[in-house]
Every structure is written in structure tokens, then in C-alpha cells.
Amino acid sequence: MPGAVLAVALLTLGFAVAGPRLGRRLPPSVAVRSLVPALAALAGSGLFVLAVTALTWLGQFPLVAAVWPWSPTVLRAHDPIPAPGAGLALAVLLVLAVSGAAAAVRRGRALLAMRHAAAGLGTVVVIDSDRPQAYATAGPGGRVVVTTGLLDALDPEQRAALLAHERSHLAHHHVWLGLVADLAAAVNPLLVPTARTVRHALERWADEDAAQQTSRRTVAATIARVALLPTPAPGPRPAPIAGPADSGPGRSALGATGGEVPQRVRALLAPPPRPARAALAALAVLAVATIAATVIVERDGEDLFERAAHPAAVAAVVPPAQPPRPGPAAVPARYAA
Amino acid sequence: MRRVGTLQRRVLDILASAGVAMTAAQVRDALGGDLAYTTVMTVLARLAHSGVLIRQRVGRAYAYAAPTDDADLTARRMHRLLDVGDDRGAVLARFVSGLSAEDEKILADLLARIDGEQA
């Protein structure tokens, strides 16, 4: 088991490092469709392996062992993970579980708030406001919300590009895909950069869809123009679609090409993305290997706990109940010899 | 003079979103409680006098209410859709997310290039 646990850790780390690089090489729709399930699988594996590791240690405590029951002696004898390591796994597991739960609750509440706010309105909601704003909400019943302030700043072709972009978000359920990536990152911070790559790929996917309906140049110009619109009301800049650990404006490691918005424009001015089979294969190998290692951890864990739960092992620790033997006091005094 | 105008707008906002009649004391508390009671009362009286607010007697005091109709309510509700914070931002797909100052420069250059090529 220790080998498999280490393998899961290293493979997750490998994916965390390779994910963003490989994801950027893939066409956006392929990147999203491959990275999101991989993120979910990796996040789940991480939690599972932590739980099994922690349990091998927790199970050694008599109080816990008595519940199933298990033999703490057997667990201690085979002690696959040394106690400090397993204790650390438990601590990390609790922190990540809380982080994941908190993230899920916050987003669940925001989803309900949006649903409530947009109830009864049409699929495209135009709000009379100077503030430039345009977004798509999560389905079912997803809507496009856009302000007159934004529409007025664009020409008819650019307006078409904007709406086509937002409609692509609705059609392909992008908000939900982004939420899965977010939660995976909340539950495994190593996956934060990959989740950010997914967020960027979701926008690129919608951009490419909009480019099909108008032209790559039109969409590029629309993005740049919208980004450069002044916000009339004095207030904070719109908060970016940020990953869990990101609270500032969109930043990227590629300083020269700027943050994500300039990258979107540049990508549209470049030739359309082409399939990258090698990158896809590499991602698949990493994900499958991690799942395989997780399965080995599960198998080893099952073996260990089955042995510990074996009746003979348990009996050695907890003697079987014996019928009470009558003591001398049970014999009435007058019959005593 | 400009400050009075802003205060008027704040008072109207409060009454409009409350949807019920409020006394001067309640409005003052809603404003943050650091304004003089007489200031708030003056603003309310002026708005009622010019017909913007409806004034009704409640016990020994006056209560002020903003007139509402369906269109007004819908407009207010729709404007709430524009308040997008961090949490809401995570459950939306926004067309353009936050930019750094550097991004703005890069984008201006890119846009100039696109427009130039179009010409």
C-alpha cells in the first residue's frame, strides 16, 4: 500500500504540473472535455487515498476498532503507513473536506440567488444600464444577461458575436463544467492551475463557437473593445472569474502575452487550433495511471481490513462472551457442606 | 447643494428597496445613524412636498413611502442582476473578466492592429 499511495501522490503532482501545459495545446473543447473528468477523478482519488491512509491509523484505536469490529493488533502489525504519516493524512483530509464543503455551499447559495433573481425573465435579459456587463447563467433555464450600456458600444456584427459567445456557454453547460473544476481545486489545491486552465478553455471554446457564426477577427475585436470599455460608475473593478486561490485580476505565467483576455484575442488572430493527439494521450495516461494506483490502494486496504475483521483475529482481542458460572454465594447457606 | 442631491438619492433608494412606509427615524437609522434627525426629516419633507414620496400619518409621526408599480419593481430586480461579486462570479460565465493595467495596454495595441488591418 505505501507504494501505491506514493504513486497516487506523485501522479497527481505530475498531472498538476502537466495539466495546464497540455491543456493549452489542445483545442479548447477537447481540453475542457478531457480535463474536467480528469480533475474530478483526481480530486476523488486524492480524498479516497487520504481516507484509507487515515483509517489504517484510526482503526488501531480500540474505541474505533470495536465499532466494526476490527483487530487493532492486526492493523498495527501490518501498519502500512507509519502513524505520523497517517495522522497527517487525517489532518489534511479534514482540512480539504471542509474547504470543499465550504466552496460547494457558497456556490450552491450563489446558484440559488441567481435563479431567484432571474426567475420569470426571458432567455436573453437586456438591462437598461450604463454599466457594460454580459454573462451567461447556469442551466437549466440558463439565461444571457446583457446591458444596454454594452450593446450600445458594439456594432451589429459585434453584438451577434457577443450573443453567440454567451449562447455557446448555455448550449454546452459551461458554467457547470467550470464549477466541477472549481470544486476539484477546492478539494485538492494542487489542481488549482489546471482548474484555471479549464476556465480559460471554456472562454476559448465559446470564442471559437462565436467565430464560426461571425468571424475570428470580429470576435477578437469584440473582446478587445468590450474589455477596454470604461466602467462609468466609480466602484471596484468587476471581480474576475477566479479560481479558489485567486483574488486579483487575471494573471498568467506568460507575462509577455498578458493575462487571459489578451490571450483570447491573440488566439483568435492566430490560425484555428488543431488536434494535438500526443498531448491528449499524455493526459489520458496520467489520469488512467492515477486511477489504477488508487484501485491498488483500495484493494490493499480492503485486504488489510478483511484480515483485521476476520473472526479469529477479532476473538484474540475480544474474548467471546461466556455463560456466567454460579459462584459459592449462589448456594443457600443451609445446603453448604 | 450637491451633497443634498446625493442624500435625496440615498433616501429614495432606501424607501424604494424597503417597499413599505418608513418614519424619519427609521430612514435615519437605515442611512447609518450618523446624520442629524432634522436633516433626514427635511429631505423627506421636501421629497413629499414635490410629490416624489407619499406621506401618511402613523400615530403621532409621519411615515414616507416611495410609489411602486410593476415596471418599477421589475427594473429594480433586474438591476440586482448586475451586482456580481466573487461568489456569483463563480456561477456565471462572464464575457470579459478582470484585467490588469498591462492587459489594457496590450489589448489597445491588438485592437489597433485589428482595426488597421480592416481599413
JSON list of C-alpha atoms in Angstrom, two decimals, chain A residues 106 114 117 119 126-129 131 133-136 147 162 165-166 169 175 179 199 203 217 225 227-228 237 239 241 249-250 255 258-259 261 264 266, chain B residues 74 77-79 81-100 102-104 106-108 110-111 113-115 117-118:
[
{"chain": "A", "resi": 106, "resn": "ARG", "atom": "CA", "xyz": [-21.01, 29.15, -1.26]},
{"chain": "A", "resi": 114, "resn": "MET", "atom": "CA", "xyz": [-29.09, 33.82, -9.38]},
{"chain": "A", "resi": 117, "resn": "ALA", "atom": "CA", "xyz": [-33.02, 36.91, -9.30]},
{"chain": "A", "resi": 119, "resn": "ALA", "atom": "CA", "xyz": [-36.86, 33.97, -12.38]},
{"chain": "A", "resi": 126, "resn": "VAL", "atom": "CA", "xyz": [-31.44, 43.15, -21.55]},
{"chain": "A", "resi": 127, "resn": "ILE", "atom": "CA", "xyz": [-30.99, 45.53, -18.64]},
{"chain": "A", "resi": 128, "resn": "ASP", "atom": "CA", "xyz": [-31.17, 49.25, -19.10]},
{"chain": "A", "resi": 129, "resn": "SER", "atom": "CA", "xyz": [-27.90, 50.34, -17.53]},
{"chain": "A", "resi": 131, "resn": "ARG", "atom": "CA", "xyz": [-22.55, 49.65, -16.89]},
{"chain": "A", "resi": 133, "resn": "GLN", "atom": "CA", "xyz": [-21.93, 43.77, -18.45]},
{"chain": "A", "resi": 134, "resn": "ALA", "atom": "CA", "xyz": [-22.65, 40.48, -20.18]},
{"chain": "A", "resi": 135, "resn": "TYR", "atom": "CA", "xyz": [-22.79, 36.98, -18.79]},
{"chain": "A", "resi": 136, "resn": "ALA", "atom": "CA", "xyz": [-24.46, 33.59, -19.07]},
{"chain": "A", "resi": 147, "resn": "THR", "atom": "CA", "xyz": [-26.83, 45.64, -20.52]},
{"chain": "A", "resi": 162, "resn": "LEU", "atom": "CA", "xyz": [-21.24, 38.56, -28.17]},
{"chain": "A", "resi": 165, "resn": "HIS", "atom": "CA", "xyz": [-20.42, 33.50, -27.37]},
{"chain": "A", "resi": 166, "resn": "GLU", "atom": "CA", "xyz": [-22.87, 33.60, -24.47]},
{"chain": "A", "resi": 169, "resn": "HIS", "atom": "CA", "xyz": [-21.92, 28.83, -22.78]},
{"chain": "A", "resi": 175, "resn": "VAL", "atom": "CA", "xyz": [-20.95, 27.05, -16.03]},
{"chain": "A", "resi": 179, "resn": "LEU", "atom": "CA", "xyz": [-17.99, 24.50, -11.19]},
{"chain": "A", "resi": 199, "resn": "ARG", "atom": "CA", "xyz": [-11.75, 28.29, -17.05]},
{"chain": "A", "resi": 203, "resn": "GLU", "atom": "CA", "xyz": [-14.00, 31.05, -22.74]},
{"chain": "A", "resi": 217, "resn": "ARG", "atom": "CA", "xyz": [-11.48, 38.82, -36.41]},
{"chain": "A", "resi": 225, "resn": "ARG", "atom": "CA", "xyz": [-13.44, 46.55, -27.41]},
{"chain": "A", "resi": 227, "resn": "ALA", "atom": "CA", "xyz": [-12.52, 44.87, -22.30]},
{"chain": "A", "resi": 228, "resn": "LEU", "atom": "CA", "xyz": [-11.45, 48.45, -22.96]},
{"chain": "A", "resi": 237, "resn": "ARG", "atom": "CA", "xyz": [-13.31, 46.56, -10.99]},
{"chain": "A", "resi": 239, "resn": "ALA", "atom": "CA", "xyz": [-14.25, 40.55, -9.98]},
{"chain": "A", "resi": 241, "resn": "ILE", "atom": "CA", "xyz": [-13.86, 34.54, -12.75]},
{"chain": "A", "resi": 249, "resn": "PRO", "atom": "CA", "xyz": [-7.14, 40.47, -11.74]},
{"chain": "A", "resi": 250, "resn": "GLY", "atom": "CA", "xyz": [-6.43, 37.65, -14.21]},
{"chain": "A", "resi": 255, "resn": "GLY", "atom": "CA", "xyz": [3.70, 37.80, -18.66]},
{"chain": "A", "resi": 258, "resn": "GLY", "atom": "CA", "xyz": [-0.64, 39.33, -20.83]},
{"chain": "A", "resi": 259, "resn": "GLY", "atom": "CA", "xyz": [-3.47, 37.79, -18.85]},
{"chain": "A", "resi": 261, "resn": "VAL", "atom": "CA", "xyz": [-8.16, 38.31, -22.10]},
{"chain": "A", "resi": 264, "resn": "ARG", "atom": "CA", "xyz": [-8.06, 35.11, -26.10]},
{"chain": "A", "resi": 266, "resn": "ARG", "atom": "CA", "xyz": [-4.29, 36.63, -29.78]},
{"chain": "B", "resi": 74, "resn": "THR", "atom": "CA", "xyz": [-39.06, 44.66, -12.39]},
{"chain": "B", "resi": 77, "resn": "ARG", "atom": "CA", "xyz": [-35.00, 43.38, -9.69]},
{"chain": "B", "resi": 78, "resn": "MET", "atom": "CA", "xyz": [-33.20, 43.37, -12.99]},
{"chain": "B", "resi": 79, "resn": "HIS", "atom": "CA", "xyz": [-30.65, 45.84, -11.74]},
{"chain": "B", "resi": 81, "resn": "LEU", "atom": "CA", "xyz": [-28.71, 41.04, -11.57]},
{"chain": "B", "resi": 82, "resn": "LEU", "atom": "CA", "xyz": [-25.83, 43.42, -12.25]},
{"chain": "B", "resi": 83, "resn": "ASP", "atom": "CA", "xyz": [-24.35, 43.05, -8.77]},
{"chain": "B", "resi": 84, "resn": "VAL", "atom": "CA", "xyz": [-21.82, 40.32, -9.40]},
{"chain": "B", "resi": 85, "resn": "GLY", "atom": "CA", "xyz": [-19.46, 39.58, -6.52]},
{"chain": "B", "resi": 86, "resn": "ASP", "atom": "CA", "xyz": [-16.86, 36.85, -6.16]},
{"chain": "B", "resi": 87, "resn": "ASP", "atom": "CA", "xyz": [-19.33, 34.12, -5.24]},
{"chain": "B", "resi": 88, "resn": "ARG", "atom": "CA", "xyz": [-21.75, 34.96, -8.01]},
{"chain": "B", "resi": 89, "resn": "GLY", "atom": "CA", "xyz": [-18.88, 35.31, -10.42]},
{"chain": "B", "resi": 90, "resn": "ALA", "atom": "CA", "xyz": [-18.07, 31.64, -9.87]},
{"chain": "B", "resi": 91, "resn": "VAL", "atom": "CA", "xyz": [-21.51, 30.54, -11.02]},
{"chain": "B", "resi": 92, "resn": "LEU", "atom": "CA", "xyz": [-21.58, 32.70, -14.15]},
{"chain": "B", "resi": 93, "resn": "ALA", "atom": "CA", "xyz": [-19.67, 32.83, -17.38]},
{"chain": "B", "resi": 94, "resn": "ARG", "atom": "CA", "xyz": [-18.74, 36.47, -17.90]},
{"chain": "B", "resi": 95, "resn": "PHE", "atom": "CA", "xyz": [-17.75, 37.75, -21.31]},
{"chain": "B", "resi": 96, "resn": "VAL", "atom": "CA", "xyz": [-14.70, 39.61, -20.06]},
{"chain": "B", "resi": 97, "resn": "SER", "atom": "CA", "xyz": [-13.13, 39.07, -16.67]},
{"chain": "B", "resi": 98, "resn": "GLY", "atom": "CA", "xyz": [-10.75, 41.28, -14.71]},
{"chain": "B", "resi": 99, "resn": "LEU", "atom": "CA", "xyz": [-7.85, 42.97, -16.44]},
{"chain": "B", "resi": 100, "resn": "SER", "atom": "CA", "xyz": [-4.56, 44.32, -15.22]},
{"chain": "B", "resi": 102, "resn": "GLU", "atom": "CA", "xyz": [-0.75, 45.85, -18.51]},
{"chain": "B", "resi": 103, "resn": "ASP", "atom": "CA", "xyz": [-3.56, 43.90, -20.18]},
{"chain": "B", "resi": 104, "resn": "GLU", "atom": "CA", "xyz": [-5.27, 47.13, -21.15]},
{"chain": "B", "resi": 106, "resn": "ILE", "atom": "CA", "xyz": [-1.75, 45.02, -24.79]},
{"chain": "B", "resi": 107, "resn": "LEU", "atom": "CA", "xyz": [-5.40, 44.99, -25.79]},
{"chain": "B", "resi": 108, "resn": "ALA", "atom": "CA", "xyz": [-5.31, 48.56, -27.07]},
{"chain": "B", "resi": 110, "resn": "LEU", "atom": "CA", "xyz": [-4.18, 44.45, -30.52]},
{"chain": "B", "resi": 111, "resn": "LEU", "atom": "CA", "xyz": [-7.36, 46.38, -31.26]},
{"chain": "B", "resi": 113, "resn": "ARG", "atom": "CA", "xyz": [-3.84, 46.19, -35.21]},
{"chain": "B", "resi": 114, "resn": "ILE", "atom": "CA", "xyz": [-7.23, 44.64, -35.99]},
{"chain": "B", "resi": 115, "resn": "ASP", "atom": "CA", "xyz": [-8.78, 47.95, -36.99]},
{"chain": "B", "resi": 117, "resn": "GLU", "atom": "CA", "xyz": [-5.92, 45.54, -40.97]},
{"chain": "B", "resi": 118, "resn": "GLN", "atom": "CA", "xyz": [-9.59, 46.08, -41.61]}
]
